[in-house]
Coordinates of N, CA and C in Angstrom, one line a residue:
M15 N 0.8 -1.2 0.0 CA 0.1 0.1 0.0 C 0.9 1.2 0.0
I16 N 0.4 2.3 -0.7 CA 1.1 3.6 -0.7 C 0.9 4.3 0.6
A17 N 1.9 4.5 1.4 CA 1.7 4.9 2.9 C 0.8 5.9 3.2
T18 N 0.9 7.1 2.4 CA 0.2 8.2 2.8 C -1.1 8.4 1.9
K19 N -1.4 7.5 1.0 CA -2.6 7.7 0.2 C -3.5 6.6 0.5
F20 N -4.9 7.1 0.4 CA -6.0 6.0 0.5 C -6.3 5.6 -0.9
V21 N -6.1 4.3 -1.2 CA -6.3 3.9 -2.6 C -7.3 2.8 -2.6
V22 N -8.3 3.0 -3.4 CA -9.5 1.9 -3.6 C -9.2 1.1 -4.9
G23 N -9.0 -0.2 -4.7 CA -8.7 -1.0 -5.8 C -10.0 -1.5 -6.4
L24 N -10.4 -1.0 -7.5 CA -11.7 -1.3 -8.1 C -11.5 -2.4 -9.1
T25 N -12.3 -3.4 -9.1 CA -12.1 -4.5 -10.0 C -13.5 -5.2 -10.3
G26 N -13.5 -6.2 -11.2 CA -14.7 -7.0 -11.5 C -14.4 -7.7 -12.8
G27 N -15.2 -8.7 -13.1 CA -15.1 -9.5 -14.2 C -15.3 -8.7 -15.6
I28 N -15.1 -9.3 -16.7 CA -15.4 -8.7 -17.9 C -16.9 -8.2 -18.1
A29 N -17.0 -6.9 -18.6 CA -18.3 -6.4 -18.9 C -19.2 -6.2 -17.5
S30 N -18.5 -6.1 -16.4 CA -19.2 -5.9 -15.2 C -19.6 -4.5 -14.9
G31 N -19.0 -3.5 -15.6 CA -19.3 -2.2 -15.6 C -18.3 -1.4 -14.7
K32 N -17.0 -1.8 -14.7 CA -16.0 -1.1 -14.0 C -15.8 0.4 -14.3
T33 N -15.8 0.6 -15.6 CA -15.6 2.0 -16.1 C -16.8 2.8 -15.7
T34 N -18.0 2.4 -15.7 CA -19.1 3.0 -15.3 C -19.0 3.5 -13.9
V35 N -18.7 2.5 -13.0 CA -18.6 2.8 -11.6 C -17.4 3.7 -11.3
A36 N -16.3 3.6 -12.0 CA -15.1 4.6 -11.9 C -15.6 5.9 -12.2
N37 N -16.3 6.1 -13.3 CA -16.8 7.4 -13.8 C -17.7 8.0 -12.8
L38 N -18.5 7.3 -12.1 CA -19.4 7.8 -11.0 C -18.5 8.4 -9.9
F39 N -17.5 7.7 -9.5 CA -16.6 8.3 -8.5 C -15.8 9.6 -9.0
A40 N -15.5 9.6 -10.3 CA -14.8 10.7 -11.0 C -15.8 11.9 -10.9
E41 N -17.1 11.8 -10.8 CA -18.0 12.9 -10.8 C -17.9 13.6 -9.5
Y42 N -17.3 12.9 -8.4 CA -17.0 13.6 -7.1 C -15.7 14.2 -7.2
G43 N -14.9 14.2 -8.3 CA -13.6 14.8 -8.4 C -12.5 13.9 -7.8
I44 N -12.9 12.6 -7.9 CA -11.8 11.6 -7.4 C -11.1 11.1 -8.6
Q45 N -9.7 11.2 -8.5 CA -9.0 10.8 -9.6 C -8.9 9.3 -9.9
L46 N -8.8 8.9 -11.1 CA -8.7 7.4 -11.5 C -7.3 7.1 -12.1
V47 N -6.9 6.0 -11.7 CA -5.7 5.4 -12.2 C -6.1 4.1 -12.8
D48 N -6.1 4.0 -14.2 CA -6.7 2.9 -14.9 C -5.5 2.0 -15.6
A49 N -5.5 0.8 -15.1 CA -4.5 -0.1 -15.5 C -4.6 -0.5 -17.0
D50 N -5.8 -0.5 -17.6 CA -6.0 -0.7 -19.0 C -5.4 0.4 -19.8
V51 N -5.7 1.6 -19.4 CA -5.1 2.8 -20.1 C -3.6 2.9 -20.1
I52 N -3.1 2.5 -18.9 CA -1.6 2.6 -18.7 C -1.0 1.4 -19.6
A53 N -1.7 0.2 -19.6 CA -1.2 -0.8 -20.4 C -1.0 -0.4 -21.8
R54 N -1.9 0.5 -22.4 CA -1.7 0.9 -23.7 C -0.6 2.0 -23.8
V55 N -0.4 2.8 -22.7 CA 0.7 3.8 -22.8 C 2.1 3.2 -22.8
V56 N 2.3 2.2 -22.1 CA 3.6 1.5 -22.0 C 4.0 0.8 -23.3
V57 N 3.1 0.6 -24.2 CA 3.5 0.1 -25.6 C 3.3 1.0 -26.7
E58 N 3.2 2.4 -26.4 CA 3.1 3.3 -27.4 C 4.2 3.3 -28.3
K59 N 4.1 3.8 -29.5 CA 5.1 4.0 -30.4 C 6.2 4.9 -29.7
G60 N 7.5 4.4 -29.8 CA 8.6 5.2 -29.2 C 8.9 4.8 -27.7
S61 N 8.0 3.8 -27.2 CA 8.1 3.4 -25.8 C 9.2 2.4 -25.6
K62 N 9.8 2.2 -24.4 CA 10.7 1.0 -24.1 C 10.0 -0.2 -24.3
G63 N 8.7 -0.3 -23.9 CA 7.8 -1.5 -23.9 C 7.8 -2.0 -25.3
L64 N 7.4 -1.1 -26.3 CA 7.3 -1.5 -27.7 C 8.6 -1.9 -28.3
A65 N 9.7 -1.2 -27.9 CA 11.0 -1.6 -28.4 C 11.4 -3.0 -28.1
A66 N 11.1 -3.4 -26.8 CA 11.5 -4.7 -26.3 C 10.6 -5.7 -26.9
I67 N 9.3 -5.5 -27.1 CA 8.4 -6.4 -27.8 C 8.9 -6.6 -29.2
T68 N 9.1 -5.6 -29.9 CA 9.7 -5.6 -31.3 C 10.9 -6.5 -31.4
E69 N 11.9 -6.2 -30.5 CA 13.1 -7.0 -30.5 C 13.0 -8.4 -30.3
H70 N 11.9 -8.8 -29.5 CA 11.6 -10.2 -29.2 C 10.8 -11.0 -30.3
F71 N 9.8 -10.2 -30.8 CA 8.9 -10.9 -31.7 C 9.1 -10.5 -33.2
G72 N 9.9 -9.5 -33.4 CA 10.2 -9.1 -34.7 C 9.1 -8.0 -35.2
T73 N 9.3 -7.4 -36.4 CA 8.6 -6.4 -36.8 C 7.2 -6.7 -37.4
A74 N 6.9 -8.0 -37.4 CA 5.6 -8.5 -37.9 C 4.6 -8.1 -36.8
I75 N 4.9 -7.7 -35.6 CA 3.9 -7.3 -34.7 C 3.6 -5.7 -34.9
L76 N 4.2 -5.1 -35.7 CA 3.9 -3.7 -35.9 C 3.0 -3.4 -37.2
L77 N 2.2 -2.4 -37.0 CA 1.4 -1.8 -38.1 C 2.3 -1.0 -38.9
A78 N 1.7 -0.7 -40.2 CA 2.6 0.1 -41.2 C 3.0 1.4 -40.6
D79 N 2.3 2.0 -39.6 CA 2.7 3.3 -39.0 C 3.6 3.2 -37.9
G80 N 4.0 1.9 -37.5 CA 4.9 1.7 -36.5 C 4.2 1.5 -35.1
Q81 N 2.9 1.5 -35.1 CA 2.2 1.2 -33.8 C 2.2 -0.3 -33.6
L82 N 1.9 -0.6 -32.4 CA 1.7 -2.1 -32.1 C 0.4 -2.6 -32.7
D83 N 0.6 -3.7 -33.4 CA -0.6 -4.4 -34.0 C -1.0 -5.4 -32.9
R84 N -2.0 -5.0 -32.1 CA -2.4 -5.8 -30.9 C -3.0 -7.1 -31.4
A85 N -3.7 -7.3 -32.5 CA -4.2 -8.6 -32.9 C -3.1 -9.5 -33.2
A86 N -1.9 -9.0 -33.9 CA -0.9 -9.8 -34.2 C -0.1 -10.4 -32.9
L87 N 0.0 -9.4 -32.0 CA 0.7 -9.8 -30.6 C -0.2 -10.8 -30.0
R88 N -1.4 -10.7 -29.9 CA -2.4 -11.5 -29.2 C -2.2 -12.9 -29.9
S89 N -2.1 -13.1 -31.2 CA -2.0 -14.4 -31.8 C -0.8 -15.1 -31.5
K90 N 0.4 -14.2 -31.2 CA 1.6 -14.8 -30.9 C 1.6 -15.4 -29.5
V91 N 0.7 -14.8 -28.6 CA 0.8 -15.3 -27.1 C -0.3 -16.1 -26.7
F92 N -1.4 -16.1 -27.5 CA -2.7 -16.7 -27.1 C -2.5 -18.2 -26.7
N93 N -1.8 -19.0 -27.6 CA -1.7 -20.4 -27.2 C -0.3 -20.8 -26.8
D94 N 0.5 -19.8 -26.6 CA 1.9 -20.1 -26.1 C 2.2 -19.5 -24.7
E95 N 2.1 -20.4 -23.8 CA 2.2 -20.0 -22.4 C 3.5 -19.4 -22.1
Q96 N 4.5 -19.8 -22.7 CA 5.9 -19.3 -22.5 C 6.0 -17.9 -22.9
Q97 N 5.5 -17.5 -24.2 CA 5.5 -16.3 -24.7 C 4.6 -15.3 -23.9
R98 N 3.4 -15.8 -23.5 CA 2.6 -14.9 -22.7 C 3.3 -14.5 -21.4
L99 N 3.9 -15.5 -20.7 CA 4.6 -15.2 -19.4 C 5.8 -14.2 -19.7
W100 N 6.5 -14.4 -20.9 CA 7.5 -13.4 -21.2 C 6.9 -12.0 -21.3
L101 N 5.8 -11.8 -22.0 CA 5.2 -10.6 -22.2 C 4.7 -10.0 -20.8
N102 N 4.1 -10.8 -20.1 CA 3.6 -10.3 -18.7 C 4.8 -9.9 -17.9
N103 N 5.9 -10.7 -17.9 CA 7.0 -10.3 -17.0 C 7.6 -9.0 -17.5
L104 N 7.5 -8.6 -18.8 CA 8.0 -7.4 -19.3 C 7.0 -6.2 -18.9
L105 N 5.8 -6.4 -19.2 CA 4.8 -5.3 -19.1 C 4.3 -5.1 -17.6
H106 N 4.1 -6.1 -16.9 CA 3.5 -5.9 -15.5 C 4.3 -4.9 -14.6
P107 N 5.6 -5.1 -14.6 CA 6.5 -4.1 -13.7 C 6.3 -2.7 -14.2
M108 N 6.2 -2.5 -15.6 CA 6.1 -1.1 -16.2 C 4.7 -0.5 -15.7
I109 N 3.7 -1.4 -15.9 CA 2.4 -0.9 -15.6 C 2.2 -0.5 -14.1
R110 N 2.8 -1.5 -13.3 CA 2.7 -1.3 -11.8 C 3.5 0.0 -11.4
Q111 N 4.6 0.3 -12.1 CA 5.4 1.5 -11.7 C 4.7 2.8 -12.1
T112 N 4.1 2.7 -13.3 CA 3.4 3.9 -13.7 C 2.2 4.2 -12.9
M113 N 1.5 3.1 -12.5 CA 0.3 3.2 -11.6 C 0.8 3.9 -10.3
L114 N 1.8 3.5 -9.7 CA 2.2 4.0 -8.5 C 2.7 5.5 -8.7
E115 N 3.2 5.9 -9.8 CA 3.6 7.2 -10.0 C 2.4 8.1 -10.1
Q116 N 1.3 7.6 -10.8 CA 0.1 8.4 -10.9 C -0.6 8.5 -9.5
V117 N -0.6 7.5 -8.8 CA -1.2 7.6 -7.4 C -0.5 8.6 -6.6
N118 N 0.8 8.6 -6.6 CA 1.6 9.5 -5.7 C 1.4 11.0 -6.3
A119 N 1.2 11.2 -7.5 CA 1.0 12.4 -8.2 C -0.5 13.0 -8.0
S120 N -1.4 12.2 -7.5 CA -2.7 12.5 -7.4 C -3.0 13.6 -6.2
T121 N -4.1 14.3 -6.4 CA -4.3 15.4 -5.4 C -5.8 15.2 -4.9
S122 N -6.5 14.2 -5.4 CA -7.9 14.1 -4.8 C -7.8 13.3 -3.3
A123 N -8.9 13.4 -2.7 CA -9.0 12.9 -1.3 C -8.6 11.5 -1.2
Y124 N -8.9 10.7 -2.2 CA -8.5 9.4 -2.3 C -8.4 9.0 -3.9
V125 N -7.9 7.9 -4.1 CA -7.7 7.4 -5.6 C -8.4 6.3 -5.9
I126 N -9.0 6.1 -7.0 CA -9.6 4.8 -7.5 C -8.6 4.3 -8.5
M127 N -8.1 3.1 -8.2 CA -7.3 2.4 -9.0 C -8.0 1.3 -9.7
V128 N -8.2 1.4 -11.0 CA -9.0 0.4 -11.8 C -8.2 -0.7 -12.3
V129 N -8.4 -1.9 -11.8 CA -7.4 -3.0 -12.3 C -8.3 -4.3 -12.5
P130 N -8.5 -4.6 -13.8 CA -9.3 -5.8 -14.1 C -8.9 -7.1 -13.3
L131 N -7.5 -7.3 -13.3 CA -7.0 -8.5 -12.7 C -6.3 -8.1 -11.3
L132 N -7.0 -7.4 -10.5 CA -6.4 -6.9 -9.2 C -6.1 -8.0 -8.3
F133 N -6.8 -9.1 -8.2 CA -6.6 -10.1 -7.3 C -5.7 -11.2 -7.9
E134 N -6.0 -11.4 -9.2 CA -5.1 -12.4 -10.0 C -3.7 -12.0 -10.0
N135 N -3.4 -10.8 -10.2 CA -2.0 -10.3 -10.2 C -1.5 -9.7 -8.9
Q136 N -2.1 -10.1 -7.8 CA -1.7 -9.7 -6.6 C -1.5 -8.2 -6.4
L137 N -2.3 -7.4 -7.1 CA -2.1 -6.0 -7.0 C -2.9 -5.4 -5.9
D138 N -3.7 -6.2 -5.3 CA -4.5 -5.7 -4.1 C -3.6 -5.4 -2.9
N139 N -2.3 -5.9 -3.0 CA -1.4 -5.5 -1.8 C -0.9 -4.0 -2.0
L140 N -1.4 -3.2 -3.2 CA -1.0 -1.9 -3.3 C -2.1 -1.0 -2.8
V141 N -3.2 -1.5 -2.4 CA -4.4 -0.7 -2.2 C -4.8 -0.7 -0.7
S142 N -5.6 0.2 -0.3 CA -6.1 0.4 1.1 C -7.3 -0.5 1.2
T143 N -8.2 -0.6 0.2 CA -9.3 -1.4 0.3 C -9.8 -1.8 -1.1
T144 N -10.6 -2.9 -1.1 CA -11.0 -3.4 -2.5 C -12.4 -3.3 -2.8
L145 N -12.8 -2.9 -3.9 CA -14.2 -2.8 -4.4 C -14.4 -3.6 -5.6
V146 N -15.4 -4.6 -5.5 CA -15.8 -5.4 -6.7 C -17.1 -5.0 -7.3
V147 N -17.1 -4.8 -8.6 CA -18.4 -4.5 -9.4 C -18.9 -5.9 -9.7
D148 N -20.1 -6.2 -9.3 CA -20.6 -7.6 -9.4 C -21.8 -7.6 -10.4
I149 N -21.8 -8.6 -11.3 CA -23.0 -8.8 -12.2 C -23.1 -10.4 -12.3
S150 N -24.1 -10.9 -12.8 CA -24.2 -12.4 -13.0 C -23.5 -12.8 -14.2
P151 N -22.9 -14.1 -14.3 CA -22.2 -14.5 -15.5 C -23.1 -14.5 -16.7
E152 N -24.4 -14.6 -16.5 CA -25.3 -14.5 -17.8 C -25.3 -13.1 -18.3
L153 N -25.3 -12.1 -17.5 CA -25.3 -10.7 -17.9 C -23.8 -10.5 -18.5
Q154 N -22.7 -11.0 -17.9 CA -21.5 -10.7 -18.5 C -21.3 -11.2 -19.9
V155 N -21.9 -12.3 -20.1 CA -21.9 -13.1 -21.5 C -22.6 -12.2 -22.4
S156 N -23.9 -11.8 -22.1 CA -24.8 -11.0 -23.1 C -24.1 -9.7 -23.3
R157 N -23.6 -9.0 -22.2 CA -23.0 -7.6 -22.5 C -21.8 -7.7 -23.3
T158 N -20.9 -8.7 -23.1 CA -19.7 -8.8 -23.8 C -19.9 -9.1 -25.2
M159 N -20.8 -10.0 -25.5 CA -21.2 -10.4 -26.9 C -21.7 -9.2 -27.7
K160 N -22.5 -8.4 -27.0 CA -23.1 -7.1 -27.6 C -22.0 -6.1 -27.8
R161 N -21.2 -5.9 -26.8 CA -20.2 -4.9 -26.8 C -19.0 -5.0 -27.7
D162 N -18.5 -6.3 -27.8 CA -17.4 -6.7 -28.5 C -17.6 -7.5 -29.8
G163 N -18.9 -7.9 -30.0 CA -19.2 -8.5 -31.2 C -18.5 -10.0 -31.3
V164 N -18.5 -10.6 -30.2 CA -17.8 -11.9 -30.2 C -18.8 -13.0 -29.8
S165 N -18.4 -14.2 -30.1 CA -19.2 -15.4 -29.8 C -19.5 -15.7 -28.3
Q166 N -20.5 -16.4 -27.9 CA -20.7 -16.8 -26.5 C -19.5 -17.8 -26.2
Q167 N -19.0 -18.5 -27.1 CA -17.9 -19.5 -26.7 C -16.7 -18.7 -26.3
Q168 N -16.3 -17.6 -27.1 CA -15.2 -16.7 -26.8 C -15.3 -16.0 -25.4
V169 N -16.6 -15.6 -25.1 CA -16.7 -14.9 -23.8 C -16.6 -16.0 -22.7
E170 N -17.2 -17.1 -22.9 CA -17.0 -18.2 -21.8 C -15.6 -18.6 -21.6
H171 N -14.9 -18.6 -22.7 CA -13.3 -18.8 -22.5 C -12.7 -17.8 -21.7
I172 N -13.0 -16.6 -22.0 CA -12.5 -15.5 -21.1 C -12.8 -15.6 -19.6
L173 N -14.1 -15.9 -19.4 CA -14.7 -16.0 -18.0 C -14.0 -17.2 -17.4
A174 N -13.7 -18.3 -18.1 CA -13.1 -19.4 -17.5 C -11.6 -19.1 -17.0
S175 N -11.0 -18.1 -17.7 CA -9.6 -17.8 -17.5 C -9.5 -16.7 -16.3
Q176 N -10.6 -16.2 -15.9 CA -10.6 -15.2 -14.8 C -11.0 -15.9 -13.5
M177 N -10.8 -15.2 -12.4 CA -11.2 -15.6 -11.1 C -12.8 -15.8 -11.1
S178 N -13.3 -16.8 -10.4 CA -14.8 -16.9 -10.4 C -15.5 -15.8 -9.6
R179 N -16.7 -15.6 -9.9 CA -17.5 -14.6 -9.3 C -17.5 -14.6 -7.7
Q180 N -17.7 -15.9 -7.2 CA -17.6 -16.1 -5.8 C -16.2 -15.9 -5.2
Q181 N -15.2 -16.3 -5.8 CA -13.7 -16.0 -5.4 C -13.6 -14.5 -5.2
R182 N -14.0 -13.7 -6.2 CA -13.8 -12.3 -6.2 C -14.6 -11.6 -5.1
I183 N -15.9 -12.0 -5.0 CA -16.7 -11.5 -3.8 C -16.1 -11.8 -2.5
D184 N -15.6 -13.1 -2.3 CA -15.0 -13.4 -1.1 C -13.8 -12.7 -0.6
K185 N -13.0 -12.2 -1.7 CA -11.8 -11.3 -1.5 C -12.1 -10.0 -1.2
A186 N -13.3 -9.5 -1.7 CA -13.6 -8.0 -1.7 C -14.0 -7.4 -0.3
D187 N -13.5 -6.3 -0.1 CA -13.9 -5.5 1.1 C -15.3 -4.9 1.0
H188 N -15.6 -4.5 -0.3 CA -16.8 -3.9 -0.6 C -17.4 -4.5 -2.0
V189 N -18.7 -4.6 -2.2 CA -19.3 -5.1 -3.5 C -20.3 -4.2 -4.0
V190 N -20.3 -3.8 -5.2 CA -21.3 -3.0 -5.8 C -22.1 -3.8 -6.6
D191 N -23.4 -3.8 -6.6 CA -24.4 -4.6 -7.5 C -24.7 -3.8 -8.7
N192 N -24.3 -4.2 -9.9 CA -24.5 -3.5 -11.0 C -25.5 -4.2 -11.9
Q193 N -26.5 -4.8 -11.4 CA -27.4 -5.5 -12.1 C -28.8 -4.7 -12.2
G194 N -28.9 -3.7 -11.5 CA -30.1 -2.8 -11.5 C -29.9 -1.6 -12.5
D195 N -30.6 -0.6 -12.3 CA -30.5 0.6 -13.1 C -29.4 1.6 -12.6
I196 N -29.1 2.7 -13.3 CA -28.1 3.5 -13.0 C -28.3 4.2 -11.7
N197 N -29.6 4.5 -11.4 CA -29.9 5.2 -10.1 C -29.5 4.4 -8.9
L198 N -29.7 3.1 -8.9 CA -29.3 2.1 -7.9 C -27.7 2.2 -7.7
L199 N -27.2 2.1 -8.8 CA -25.7 2.2 -8.8 C -25.2 3.5 -8.3
R200 N -25.8 4.6 -8.7 CA -25.4 6.0 -8.2 C -25.5 6.1 -6.6
S201 N -26.6 5.4 -6.1 CA -26.8 5.6 -4.7 C -25.7 4.8 -3.9
Q202 N -25.3 3.6 -4.5 CA -24.3 2.7 -3.8 C -22.9 3.5 -3.8
V203 N -22.6 4.0 -5.0 CA -21.4 4.9 -5.2 C -21.4 6.2 -4.1
A204 N -22.5 6.7 -4.0 CA -22.5 7.9 -3.1 C -22.3 7.5 -1.7
R205 N -22.8 6.4 -1.3 CA -22.7 5.8 0.1 C -21.1 5.5 0.3
L206 N -20.6 4.8 -0.7 CA -19.1 4.3 -0.6 C -18.2 5.6 -0.6
H207 N -18.5 6.6 -1.4 CA -17.8 7.8 -1.6 C -17.6 8.5 -0.1
Q208 N -18.7 8.6 0.6 CA -18.6 9.2 2.0 C -17.8 8.3 2.8
L209 N -17.9 6.9 2.8 CA -17.2 6.0 3.6 C -15.7 6.2 3.3
F210 N -15.3 6.3 1.9 CA -13.9 6.4 1.6 C -13.3 7.8 2.0
L211 N -14.1 8.8 2.0 CA -13.7 10.1 2.4 C -13.2 10.0 3.9
Q212 N -14.2 9.3 4.7 CA -14.0 9.2 6.1 C -12.6 8.4 6.4
Q213 N -12.5 7.3 5.6 CA -11.3 6.4 5.8 C -10.0 7.1 5.4
A214 N -10.1 7.8 4.3 CA -9.0 8.6 3.9 C -8.5 9.6 4.8
A215 N -9.5 10.3 5.5 CA -9.2 11.3 6.5 C -8.6 10.6 7.6
E216 N -9.0 9.5 8.1 CA -8.4 8.8 9.2 C -7.0 8.4 8.9
L217 N -6.7 7.9 7.7 CA -5.4 7.6 7.3 C -4.5 8.8 7.4
S218 N -4.9 9.9 6.8 CA -4.1 11.1 6.7 C -3.8 11.7 8.1
N219 N -4.6 11.3 9.1 CA -4.5 11.9 10.4 C -3.6 11.0 11.3
K220 N -3.3 9.8 10.8 CA -2.5 8.9 11.5 C -1.0 9.3 11.5
P221 N -0.4 9.3 12.8 CA 0.9 9.7 12.9 C 1.8 8.7 12.1
N222 N 2.8 9.1 11.4 CA 3.7 8.2 10.7 C 4.6 7.6 11.7
D223 N 4.7 6.3 11.5 CA 5.6 5.4 12.4 C 7.1 5.8 12.2

């Protein structure tokens, strides 16, 4: 955990509505640190991340304009556990470091750190408390198929690779139910915002050891 910052680790399965919930906190002026956004930044054209990937996989993973061809990279690592591990070992420390830098540079009362694989990648040890956005697997499947234009089989494959719904809930300090309408979601976020403000104030008033 970052000693002087109160950080909420926000997570949830695919298509659970993490971005929607994060944006509701942002309406209160709370700064967001988004692992998915940072994951794109660390492989931008001209980055150390992209240079290392190109050196390892060759220029076939680049688009004509020199940007990363994500589809080509995915096909390289999808069924190759060794290559996937190599890529994770390269990118995860970069993403983690950038997230910490953004948290430390933040000026809001607390910070929301949005990390899809918060528990799977043991990033929950960086945060003060954890918040899971929860929906049913049936809703996850239908929302992902509609959003990404993919088959039910593909979605179920992704779900099988992630932590189960119950495992995630068991690990969470707080759970937001995103199966109702936006007003229900808004009221849950409002209540949690007040709680996090209180907890952040308590942390900042603690004497440093």
